[in-house]
Short mmCIF file of C-alpha atoms and ligand atoms in Angstrom, two decimals:
data_model
loop_
_atom_site.label_atom_id
_atom_site.label_comp_id
_atom_site.label_asym_id
_atom_site.label_seq_id
_atom_site.Cartn_x
_atom_site.Cartn_y
_atom_site.Cartn_z
CA MET H 26 -8.11 24.77 -24.82
CA VAL H 27 -8.60 21.37 -23.12
CA LYS H 28 -6.75 18.09 -23.92
CA ALA H 29 -7.67 14.78 -22.32
CA VAL H 30 -5.14 11.88 -21.77
CA VAL H 31 -7.05 8.65 -21.36
CA GLY H 32 -6.67 4.95 -21.63
CA ALA H 33 -8.02 2.54 -24.38
CA ASN H 34 -7.89 -0.67 -22.39
CA TRP H 35 -7.70 -1.84 -18.83
CA GLY H 36 -5.37 0.90 -17.53
CA ASP H 37 -1.64 0.89 -16.98
CA GLU H 38 -1.15 2.10 -20.60
CA GLY H 39 1.39 4.68 -19.77
CA LYS H 40 -0.91 7.66 -19.30
CA GLY H 41 1.23 9.02 -16.52
CA LYS H 42 4.24 9.30 -18.70
CA ILE H 43 2.34 10.96 -21.47
CA THR H 44 0.65 13.45 -19.11
CA ASP H 45 4.00 14.23 -17.49
CA MET H 46 5.48 14.84 -20.84
CA LEU H 47 2.51 17.04 -22.18
CA ALA H 48 2.41 18.90 -18.96
CA GLU H 49 5.44 20.81 -20.16
CA LYS H 50 3.25 22.75 -22.45
CA ALA H 51 0.22 22.85 -20.24
CA ASP H 52 -0.88 25.30 -17.43
CA ILE H 53 -3.36 23.13 -15.49
CA ILE H 54 -3.54 19.39 -15.04
CA VAL H 55 -6.84 17.88 -13.73
CA ARG H 56 -7.69 14.55 -12.31
CA PHE H 57 -11.51 14.01 -12.98
CA GLN H 58 -12.32 10.49 -11.75
CA GLY H 59 -11.16 7.56 -9.73
CA GLY H 60 -9.32 7.49 -6.55
CA ALA H 61 -6.19 6.15 -5.08
CA ASN H 62 -6.90 2.58 -6.31
CA ALA H 63 -4.68 2.82 -9.32
CA GLY H 64 -1.47 4.43 -9.86
CA HIS H 65 0.79 6.11 -12.47
CA THR H 66 4.35 5.46 -12.53
CA ILE H 67 6.57 8.43 -13.73
CA VAL H 68 10.28 8.57 -14.42
CA ASN H 69 11.79 12.04 -14.79
CA ASN H 70 14.73 14.11 -13.68
CA TYR H 71 13.58 13.86 -9.93
CA GLY H 72 13.51 10.03 -9.99
CA LYS H 73 10.88 7.35 -10.23
CA PHE H 74 7.52 7.96 -8.60
CA ALA H 75 4.30 6.30 -8.19
CA LEU H 76 1.35 8.70 -7.92
CA HIS H 77 -2.17 7.70 -6.93
CA THR H 78 -4.19 10.95 -6.51
CA LEU H 79 -2.02 13.80 -7.56
CA PRO H 80 -2.08 14.57 -11.30
CA SER H 81 0.95 13.66 -13.21
CA GLY H 82 1.70 17.27 -13.84
CA VAL H 83 3.03 17.88 -10.32
CA PHE H 84 6.61 17.82 -11.33
CA HIS H 85 6.38 20.85 -13.42
CA SER H 86 6.60 23.98 -11.24
CA HIS H 87 4.76 26.18 -13.80
CA THR H 88 1.56 24.13 -13.52
CA THR H 89 -1.45 23.92 -11.20
CA SER H 90 -2.54 20.46 -10.17
CA VAL H 91 -6.29 20.14 -9.74
CA ILE H 92 -8.31 17.36 -7.99
CA GLY H 93 -11.69 17.65 -9.61
CA ASN H 94 -15.18 17.03 -8.08
CA GLY H 95 -15.33 13.68 -9.89
CA VAL H 96 -12.39 12.18 -7.84
CA ALA H 97 -12.71 9.85 -4.88
CA LEU H 98 -10.54 12.01 -2.53
CA ASN H 99 -8.57 10.05 0.16
CA ILE H 100 -7.26 12.98 2.17
CA PRO H 101 -4.57 11.12 4.31
CA ILE H 102 -3.27 9.44 1.07
CA LEU H 103 -3.08 12.90 -0.78
CA MET H 104 -1.11 14.29 2.23
CA LYS H 105 1.27 11.44 2.24
CA GLU H 106 1.72 11.73 -1.54
CA ILE H 107 2.44 15.46 -1.31
CA LYS H 108 5.11 14.62 1.36
CA SER H 109 6.54 11.84 -0.58
CA ILE H 110 7.33 14.17 -3.52
CA THR H 111 8.53 17.11 -1.54
CA ASP H 112 10.76 14.80 0.56
CA ARG H 113 12.55 13.99 -2.66
CA ASN H 114 13.25 17.57 -3.65
CA VAL H 115 10.36 18.07 -5.94
CA PRO H 116 9.28 21.79 -5.37
CA MET H 117 5.95 22.05 -3.59
CA PRO H 118 3.28 21.86 -6.30
CA LYS H 119 0.39 24.30 -6.51
CA ILE H 120 -2.55 22.02 -5.64
CA LEU H 121 -6.30 22.88 -5.80
CA VAL H 122 -8.98 20.47 -4.50
CA SER H 123 -12.61 21.07 -5.59
CA ASP H 124 -14.99 22.08 -2.85
CA ARG H 125 -17.46 19.61 -4.55
CA CYS H 126 -15.19 16.69 -4.42
CA GLN H 127 -16.26 13.86 -2.09
CA MET H 128 -14.07 12.07 0.52
CA VAL H 129 -13.24 8.54 0.79
CA MET H 130 -13.87 7.62 4.52
CA PRO H 131 -12.15 4.99 6.58
CA TYR H 132 -15.38 2.84 6.67
CA HIS H 133 -15.37 2.87 2.82
CA ILE H 134 -12.01 1.06 2.83
CA LEU H 135 -13.28 -1.39 5.54
CA PHE H 136 -16.51 -2.01 3.57
CA ASP H 137 -14.44 -2.82 0.59
CA GLN H 138 -12.41 -5.36 2.45
CA TYR H 139 -15.35 -6.92 4.20
CA GLU H 140 -17.19 -7.33 0.99
CA GLU H 141 -14.31 -8.93 -0.69
CA GLU H 142 -14.04 -11.32 2.36
CA ARG H 143 -17.68 -12.12 2.16
CA LEU H 144 -17.59 -12.96 -1.56
CA GLY H 145 -14.55 -15.11 -1.08
CA GLY H 146 -13.66 -16.76 -4.46
CA LYS H 147 -16.35 -14.72 -6.28
CA SER H 148 -14.62 -11.39 -5.41
CA PHE H 149 -13.95 -8.66 -8.10
CA GLY H 150 -10.32 -8.47 -7.33
CA SER H 151 -10.82 -4.93 -5.80
CA THR H 152 -7.76 -3.03 -4.65
CA LYS H 153 -9.69 -2.57 -1.36
CA SER H 154 -9.22 1.25 -1.53
CA GLY H 155 -12.86 1.95 -0.76
CA ILE H 156 -13.68 3.15 -4.27
CA ALA H 157 -16.84 1.04 -4.99
CA PRO H 158 -18.38 1.78 -1.42
CA PHE H 159 -17.45 5.48 -1.93
CA TYR H 160 -19.24 5.85 -5.28
CA SER H 161 -22.22 3.85 -3.97
CA ASP H 162 -22.48 6.32 -1.18
CA LYS H 163 -22.07 9.38 -3.52
CA TYR H 164 -24.93 8.21 -5.73
CA ALA H 165 -27.00 7.24 -2.60
CA LYS H 166 -26.51 10.69 -1.48
CA ILE H 167 -24.91 9.96 1.86
CA GLY H 168 -21.38 10.87 0.83
CA PHE H 169 -19.36 13.64 2.43
CA GLN H 170 -18.48 16.60 0.21
CA VAL H 171 -15.37 18.69 1.01
CA SER H 172 -17.55 21.93 1.36
CA GLU H 173 -19.46 20.14 4.16
CA LEU H 174 -16.42 19.98 6.31
CA PHE H 175 -16.89 23.77 6.90
CA ASP H 176 -20.52 23.40 8.26
CA GLU H 177 -20.22 22.05 11.76
CA ALA H 178 -23.95 21.54 12.48
CA LEU H 179 -24.42 19.75 9.14
CA LEU H 180 -21.39 17.59 9.79
CA ARG H 181 -22.54 16.59 13.41
CA GLU H 182 -25.99 15.61 12.20
CA LYS H 183 -24.57 13.67 9.15
CA ALA H 184 -22.01 11.80 11.09
CA ALA H 185 -24.72 10.52 13.37
CA ARG H 186 -27.16 9.60 10.52
CA VAL H 187 -24.57 7.89 8.40
CA SER H 188 -23.11 5.82 11.30
CA GLU H 189 -26.58 4.60 12.14
CA MET H 190 -27.10 3.40 8.56
CA LYS H 191 -23.69 1.87 8.20
CA ASN H 192 -23.85 0.15 11.53
CA VAL H 193 -26.86 -1.91 10.53
CA ILE H 194 -24.68 -3.57 7.90
CA LEU H 195 -21.54 -3.82 9.97
CA GLU H 196 -23.45 -5.52 12.67
CA HIS H 197 -25.81 -7.85 10.72
CA LEU H 198 -24.14 -8.62 7.35
CA TYR H 199 -20.38 -8.43 8.25
CA HIS H 200 -20.38 -8.95 11.97
CA LYS H 201 -17.67 -6.37 12.44
CA PRO H 202 -17.12 -3.46 14.91
CA VAL H 203 -19.51 -0.58 14.50
CA ILE H 204 -18.80 3.09 13.69
CA ARG H 205 -18.89 5.52 16.58
CA ALA H 206 -20.39 8.87 15.39
CA GLU H 207 -18.07 10.93 17.77
CA GLU H 208 -15.04 9.27 16.16
CA LEU H 209 -16.31 9.81 12.75
CA LEU H 210 -16.68 13.51 13.53
CA GLN H 211 -13.30 13.66 14.77
CA THR H 212 -11.82 12.16 11.66
CA LEU H 213 -13.76 14.61 9.70
CA HIS H 214 -12.34 17.56 11.72
CA GLU H 215 -8.82 16.18 11.01
CA TYR H 216 -9.53 16.10 7.30
CA ARG H 217 -10.81 19.66 7.41
CA GLU H 218 -7.43 20.75 8.87
CA MET H 219 -5.54 18.88 6.25
CA ILE H 220 -7.42 19.89 3.18
CA ALA H 221 -8.44 23.55 4.07
CA PRO H 222 -5.33 25.23 2.37
CA TYR H 223 -6.18 23.57 -0.95
CA VAL H 224 -10.01 24.05 -1.23
CA CYS H 225 -11.23 25.87 -4.33
CA ASP H 226 -14.26 26.50 -6.58
CA VAL H 227 -12.62 24.48 -9.41
CA SER H 228 -15.21 25.05 -12.08
CA ALA H 229 -14.92 28.75 -11.68
CA PHE H 230 -11.16 28.51 -11.72
CA LEU H 231 -11.13 26.49 -14.81
CA HIS H 232 -13.74 28.86 -16.47
CA GLU H 233 -11.44 31.75 -15.86
CA ALA H 234 -8.40 29.82 -17.01
CA LEU H 235 -10.10 29.02 -20.40
CA GLN H 236 -11.05 32.68 -20.85
CA GLU H 237 -7.36 33.57 -20.43
CA GLY H 238 -6.40 31.10 -23.03
CA LYS H 239 -4.78 28.53 -20.62
CA THR H 240 -4.09 24.93 -21.60
CA ILE H 241 -5.83 22.38 -19.56
CA LEU H 242 -4.88 18.74 -19.51
CA LEU H 243 -7.45 16.10 -18.24
CA GLU H 244 -5.78 13.05 -16.72
CA GLY H 245 -7.87 9.87 -16.91
CA GLN H 246 -7.30 6.93 -14.65
CA LEU H 247 -7.72 3.26 -15.91
CA GLY H 248 -9.18 2.93 -19.44
CA THR H 249 -12.29 2.36 -21.55
CA LEU H 250 -12.72 -1.31 -20.59
CA LYS H 251 -13.03 -0.43 -16.90
CA ASP H 252 -15.75 2.11 -17.56
CA PRO H 253 -18.93 1.17 -15.66
CA ASP H 254 -21.18 1.65 -18.67
CA HIS H 255 -18.96 0.77 -21.70
CA GLY H 256 -16.51 -1.54 -20.13
CA ILE H 257 -16.63 -5.21 -19.02
CA TYR H 258 -19.29 -4.79 -16.49
CA PRO H 259 -19.34 -5.89 -13.65
CA MET H 260 -15.42 -6.24 -13.57
CA VAL H 261 -15.24 -2.44 -14.01
CA THR H 262 -14.35 0.59 -11.82
CA SER H 263 -17.03 2.78 -10.28
CA SER H 264 -16.55 5.99 -12.05
CA SER H 265 -16.43 6.71 -15.86
CA THR H 266 -13.01 6.38 -17.34
CA LEU H 267 -14.06 8.27 -20.59
CA ALA H 268 -12.76 11.50 -21.77
CA ALA H 269 -16.37 12.74 -22.04
CA PHE H 270 -16.66 12.43 -18.21
CA GLY H 271 -13.78 14.81 -17.94
CA ALA H 272 -16.35 17.60 -18.62
CA ILE H 273 -18.38 16.46 -15.55
CA GLY H 274 -15.62 15.37 -13.27
CA ALA H 275 -13.73 18.65 -13.62
CA GLY H 276 -16.58 21.08 -14.28
CA LEU H 277 -15.92 22.09 -17.79
CA PRO H 278 -18.04 22.60 -21.01
CA PRO H 279 -17.92 19.46 -23.03
CA HIS H 280 -17.19 21.26 -26.33
CA GLU H 281 -13.93 22.66 -24.79
CA ILE H 282 -12.31 19.22 -24.94
CA ARG H 283 -10.57 19.57 -28.38
CA GLU H 284 -7.94 16.91 -28.28
CA ILE H 285 -8.33 13.45 -26.98
CA ILE H 286 -5.11 11.45 -26.70
CA THR H 287 -5.91 7.84 -26.14
CA VAL H 288 -3.05 5.80 -24.77
CA CYS H 289 -2.55 2.23 -25.97
CA LYS H 290 0.19 0.01 -24.86
CA ALA H 291 2.05 -2.14 -27.54
CA TYR H 292 0.89 -5.33 -25.78
CA SER H 293 -1.86 -5.84 -23.22
CA SER H 294 -1.89 -5.99 -19.42
CA ALA H 295 -4.71 -6.08 -16.98
CA VAL H 296 -5.21 -6.19 -13.25
CA GLY H 297 -8.23 -7.68 -11.43
CA ALA H 298 -10.71 -10.24 -12.64
CA GLY H 299 -12.69 -10.25 -15.82
CA ALA H 300 -12.43 -11.48 -19.44
CA PHE H 301 -9.19 -10.80 -21.14
CA VAL H 302 -9.31 -12.40 -24.53
CA SER H 303 -5.73 -12.06 -25.72
CA GLU H 304 -4.25 -13.22 -22.33
CA ILE H 305 -1.18 -15.38 -22.31
CA PHE H 306 0.09 -17.60 -19.50
CA GLY H 307 3.16 -19.51 -18.26
CA GLU H 308 6.65 -18.69 -19.34
CA GLU H 309 5.57 -16.64 -22.30
CA ALA H 310 3.66 -14.30 -19.95
CA ASP H 311 6.28 -14.26 -17.32
CA GLU H 312 8.88 -13.14 -19.71
CA LEU H 313 6.74 -10.23 -21.12
CA ARG H 314 5.75 -9.30 -17.48
CA ARG H 315 9.40 -9.26 -16.46
CA ARG H 316 10.45 -7.17 -19.54
CA GLY H 317 7.30 -4.99 -19.62
CA GLY H 318 6.89 -1.38 -18.55
CA ASP H 319 9.80 0.02 -16.64
CA GLY H 320 11.07 -2.75 -14.41
CA GLY H 321 8.25 -5.24 -14.89
CA GLU H 322 4.37 -5.29 -15.06
CA PHE H 323 3.38 -5.03 -11.48
CA GLY H 324 0.63 -2.93 -10.04
CA ALA H 325 1.83 0.61 -9.03
CA THR H 326 -0.50 0.55 -6.05
CA THR H 327 -0.75 -3.06 -5.03
CA GLY H 328 2.51 -4.60 -6.42
CA ARG H 329 0.33 -7.39 -7.91
CA PRO H 330 1.64 -9.09 -10.93
CA ARG H 331 -0.44 -7.91 -13.90
CA ARG H 332 -2.19 -10.24 -16.20
CA MET H 333 -0.37 -10.21 -19.57
CA GLY H 334 -1.52 -10.58 -23.25
CA TRP H 335 -0.90 -9.65 -26.83
CA PHE H 336 -2.08 -6.41 -28.34
CA ASP H 337 -5.84 -6.69 -28.86
CA CYS H 338 -7.05 -4.79 -32.00
CA VAL H 339 -10.75 -5.56 -31.22
CA ALA H 340 -10.70 -4.14 -27.60
CA SER H 341 -8.39 -1.22 -28.63
CA LYS H 342 -10.56 -0.20 -31.69
CA TYR H 343 -13.52 -0.08 -29.41
CA GLY H 344 -11.53 1.61 -26.62
CA CYS H 345 -10.52 4.40 -28.88
CA ARG H 346 -13.85 4.89 -30.36
CA LEU H 347 -15.61 5.28 -26.99
CA GLN H 348 -13.06 7.80 -25.98
CA GLY H 349 -13.51 9.82 -29.09
CA THR H 350 -9.84 9.68 -29.97
CA THR H 351 -8.17 12.42 -31.88
CA GLY H 352 -4.69 10.75 -31.67
CA VAL H 353 -3.26 7.62 -30.22
CA ALA H 354 -0.06 7.56 -28.03
CA PHE H 355 1.29 3.96 -28.67
CA THR H 356 3.59 3.19 -25.63
CA VAL H 357 6.16 0.63 -24.42
CA LEU H 358 6.88 -0.40 -27.99
CA ASP H 359 10.62 -0.86 -26.94
CA VAL H 360 9.75 -3.87 -24.79
CA LEU H 361 8.76 -6.02 -27.75
CA GLY H 362 12.25 -5.99 -29.30
CA TYR H 363 13.03 -9.43 -27.91
CA LEU H 364 10.39 -11.38 -29.84
CA ASP H 365 10.91 -13.20 -33.16
CA LYS H 366 7.35 -13.12 -34.03
CA ILE H 367 4.73 -10.94 -32.33
CA PRO H 368 1.28 -12.28 -32.20
CA VAL H 369 -1.58 -9.62 -32.38
CA CYS H 370 -5.26 -10.34 -31.70
CA VAL H 371 -7.18 -9.26 -34.73
CA GLY H 372 -10.54 -10.71 -34.09
CA TYR H 373 -12.68 -12.62 -31.65
CA GLU H 374 -14.23 -15.93 -32.46
CA ILE H 375 -17.55 -16.30 -30.65
CA ASP H 376 -19.74 -19.38 -31.24
CA GLY H 377 -17.84 -20.10 -34.57
CA GLU H 378 -18.10 -16.64 -35.88
CA VAL H 379 -15.26 -14.05 -36.14
CA THR H 380 -15.92 -10.46 -35.32
CA THR H 381 -13.91 -7.37 -34.91
CA ASP H 382 -16.57 -5.65 -32.79
CA PHE H 383 -16.07 -5.68 -29.04
CA PRO H 384 -19.12 -7.54 -27.53
CA VAL H 385 -21.04 -7.19 -24.37
CA THR H 386 -19.61 -9.05 -21.40
CA CYS H 387 -21.65 -12.31 -21.51
CA LYS H 388 -20.45 -12.82 -25.14
CA LEU H 389 -16.92 -11.68 -24.36
CA GLU H 390 -16.65 -14.52 -21.89
CA LYS H 391 -16.95 -16.90 -24.77
CA ALA H 392 -14.59 -15.16 -27.15
CA LYS H 393 -11.45 -16.87 -28.34
CA PRO H 394 -8.48 -14.77 -29.83
CA VAL H 395 -7.89 -14.84 -33.52
CA LEU H 396 -4.20 -14.20 -33.76
CA GLU H 397 -2.02 -13.06 -36.43
CA LYS H 398 1.86 -13.12 -36.20
CA LEU H 399 3.97 -10.30 -37.32
CA PRO H 400 7.67 -10.44 -37.74
CA GLY H 401 9.74 -8.92 -34.76
CA TRP H 402 12.58 -6.42 -35.13
CA LYS H 403 14.94 -8.07 -32.71
CA CYS H 404 16.85 -4.98 -31.53
CA ASP H 405 16.67 -2.20 -29.07
CA ILE H 406 14.82 0.84 -30.31
CA ARG H 407 15.29 3.13 -27.21
CA GLY H 408 16.92 6.42 -28.14
CA ILE H 409 15.51 6.57 -31.63
CA ARG H 410 13.72 9.90 -32.14
CA ASN H 411 12.65 9.93 -35.89
CA TYR H 412 9.95 7.52 -36.96
CA GLU H 413 11.74 6.70 -40.15
CA GLU H 414 14.72 5.46 -38.07
CA LEU H 415 12.77 2.64 -36.53
CA PRO H 416 13.35 -0.78 -38.10
CA GLU H 417 11.01 -1.65 -40.93
CA ASN H 418 9.39 -4.40 -39.01
CA CYS H 419 8.78 -2.08 -36.18
CA ARG H 420 7.00 0.48 -38.40
CA ASN H 421 4.97 -2.34 -39.95
CA TYR H 422 3.85 -3.29 -36.51
CA VAL H 423 2.77 0.20 -35.64
CA GLU H 424 1.10 0.67 -39.03
CA PHE H 425 -0.74 -2.64 -38.94
CA ILE H 426 -2.15 -1.76 -35.69
CA GLU H 427 -3.08 1.65 -36.70
CA GLU H 428 -4.97 0.36 -39.66
CA ARG H 429 -6.85 -2.36 -37.60
CA ILE H 430 -7.83 0.16 -34.81
CA GLY H 431 -8.76 2.90 -37.24
CA TYR H 432 -7.27 5.88 -35.36
CA PRO H 433 -3.97 7.72 -36.13
CA ILE H 434 -1.00 6.82 -33.97
CA THR H 435 0.49 10.30 -33.58
CA MET H 436 3.04 9.50 -30.87
CA VAL H 437 5.17 6.37 -30.27
CA SER H 438 6.80 6.01 -26.86
CA ASN H 439 10.01 3.98 -26.81
CA GLY H 440 11.12 4.30 -23.16
CA PRO H 441 9.81 5.45 -19.82
CA GLY H 442 11.50 8.87 -19.81
CA ARG H 443 9.95 12.25 -21.01
CA GLU H 444 12.27 12.40 -23.94
CA ASP H 445 11.57 8.86 -25.11
CA ILE H 446 8.96 9.97 -27.68
CA ILE H 447 8.68 9.85 -31.37
CA TYR H 448 6.11 12.22 -32.94
CA ARG H 449 4.61 11.17 -36.20
CA LYS H 450 3.51 13.75 -38.79
P1 GDP E 16 -0.70 4.47 -16.37
O1 GDP E 16 -1.44 4.10 -15.11
O2 GDP E 16 -1.51 4.55 -17.57
O3 GDP E 16 0.10 5.83 -16.10
O4 GDP E 16 0.48 3.37 -16.49
P2 GDP E 16 1.49 2.86 -15.43
O5 GDP E 16 2.29 3.90 -14.96
O6 GDP E 16 0.88 1.91 -14.51
O7 GDP E 16 2.37 1.87 -16.33
C1 GDP E 16 3.11 2.35 -17.30
C2 GDP E 16 4.58 1.77 -17.04
O8 GDP E 16 5.32 1.72 -18.21
C3 GDP E 16 5.37 2.66 -16.07
O9 GDP E 16 6.21 1.85 -15.27
C4 GDP E 16 6.04 3.57 -16.94
O10 GDP E 16 7.26 4.24 -16.43
C5 GDP E 16 6.35 2.66 -18.16
N1 GDP E 16 6.41 3.30 -19.50
C6 GDP E 16 5.70 4.28 -20.07
N2 GDP E 16 5.94 4.42 -21.30
C7 GDP E 16 6.92 3.52 -21.53
C8 GDP E 16 7.68 3.19 -22.69
O11 GDP E 16 7.42 3.76 -23.86
N3 GDP E 16 8.68 2.15 -22.67
C9 GDP E 16 8.86 1.52 -21.47
N4 GDP E 16 9.78 0.63 -21.44
N5 GDP E 16 8.26 1.84 -20.31
C10 GDP E 16 7.30 2.75 -20.47
#
């Protein structure tokens, strides 16, 4: 059976922690989209880790970690990441990389930087990891697939062809140094050396695993609002962040995805540009940022301070719906214990009308939050394991949000550790 762990919002909802926790009872964990642009922070018995490419199941030695065909694979970063965990005494994980996965090339990263530079103030706030140029090339059919590394004649011809195309833009649009085909070929050879031990026909592997009754976890990156189709286009990422895409990005039959756990954080945060209706500023935001997550709300990849806001029922209801949620994991609830009153965004006012339906981007830009204030619980809820033991105001907060988003909150996370979880019946 296949379960997906995905985000309802802008990412950073705590998917890594939930995946790491659920990996205990899983056999295979698959990353199916995105690249090393975002990160998951995981705290477990080995310490605190920031993962960018490896699935959050790598800390369990009984699991296999799979990088699916839908991922933007940065091979040097993957190698560094493997080393960074094994250097800290995590046993060498079993890792498989799809032979159909495509690779982020050094020029993708450069193009990302050059484009942000060119756009200046109008930039998208890209993490400059090469993700948008990578996916553009994939769909323009000039990307390099892992399988191609093992066909020397093809590689040589393609390195020359791609350099020629890229150089026109490098020279005339960006006025930057050009790519030398020989150097590109050399890089591809290095990548071949590094990745060879991990290459696998992943869809065949997963097919067999399902027949043997294995449990597969699909781990999403970012969240619904960053999906290129259903998110806040154009301030989105370049691959689908939806559970449905897990079937494609891993190579699985869609009907095998039986459980979709959508992760929602008890307040909001976002990185990058784009409308963020429930955003807060100043001291109010600074305090939540400082107290948020595990040691503050700063990007796991970039270290950038995250934009902060109150919980947004409109965005989260939409986010859960598009994921096809079977259960919500409601995270980082412990952080809100300092507030006397907790504002929640329950509607958007657009041109004088209030709606609870998440609008398209041009309308979203005009939306103003309709806030309702709930009483806080003013205590530390870490360590509590039974839902009934949570303070009444805390349970009211959870149940208020559950009702507004319309999906059952089946898990409440009240700390960064694996054991900081409350299951609801
Ligand atoms: P992801 O990308 O969705 O995995 O999210 P991130 O890893 O970027 O952000 C989640 C942050 O919150 C990490 O620092 C986690 O360790 C932390 N975290 C996750 N769940 C909880 C929780 O319930 N309480 C607290 N205090 N921190 C949490």
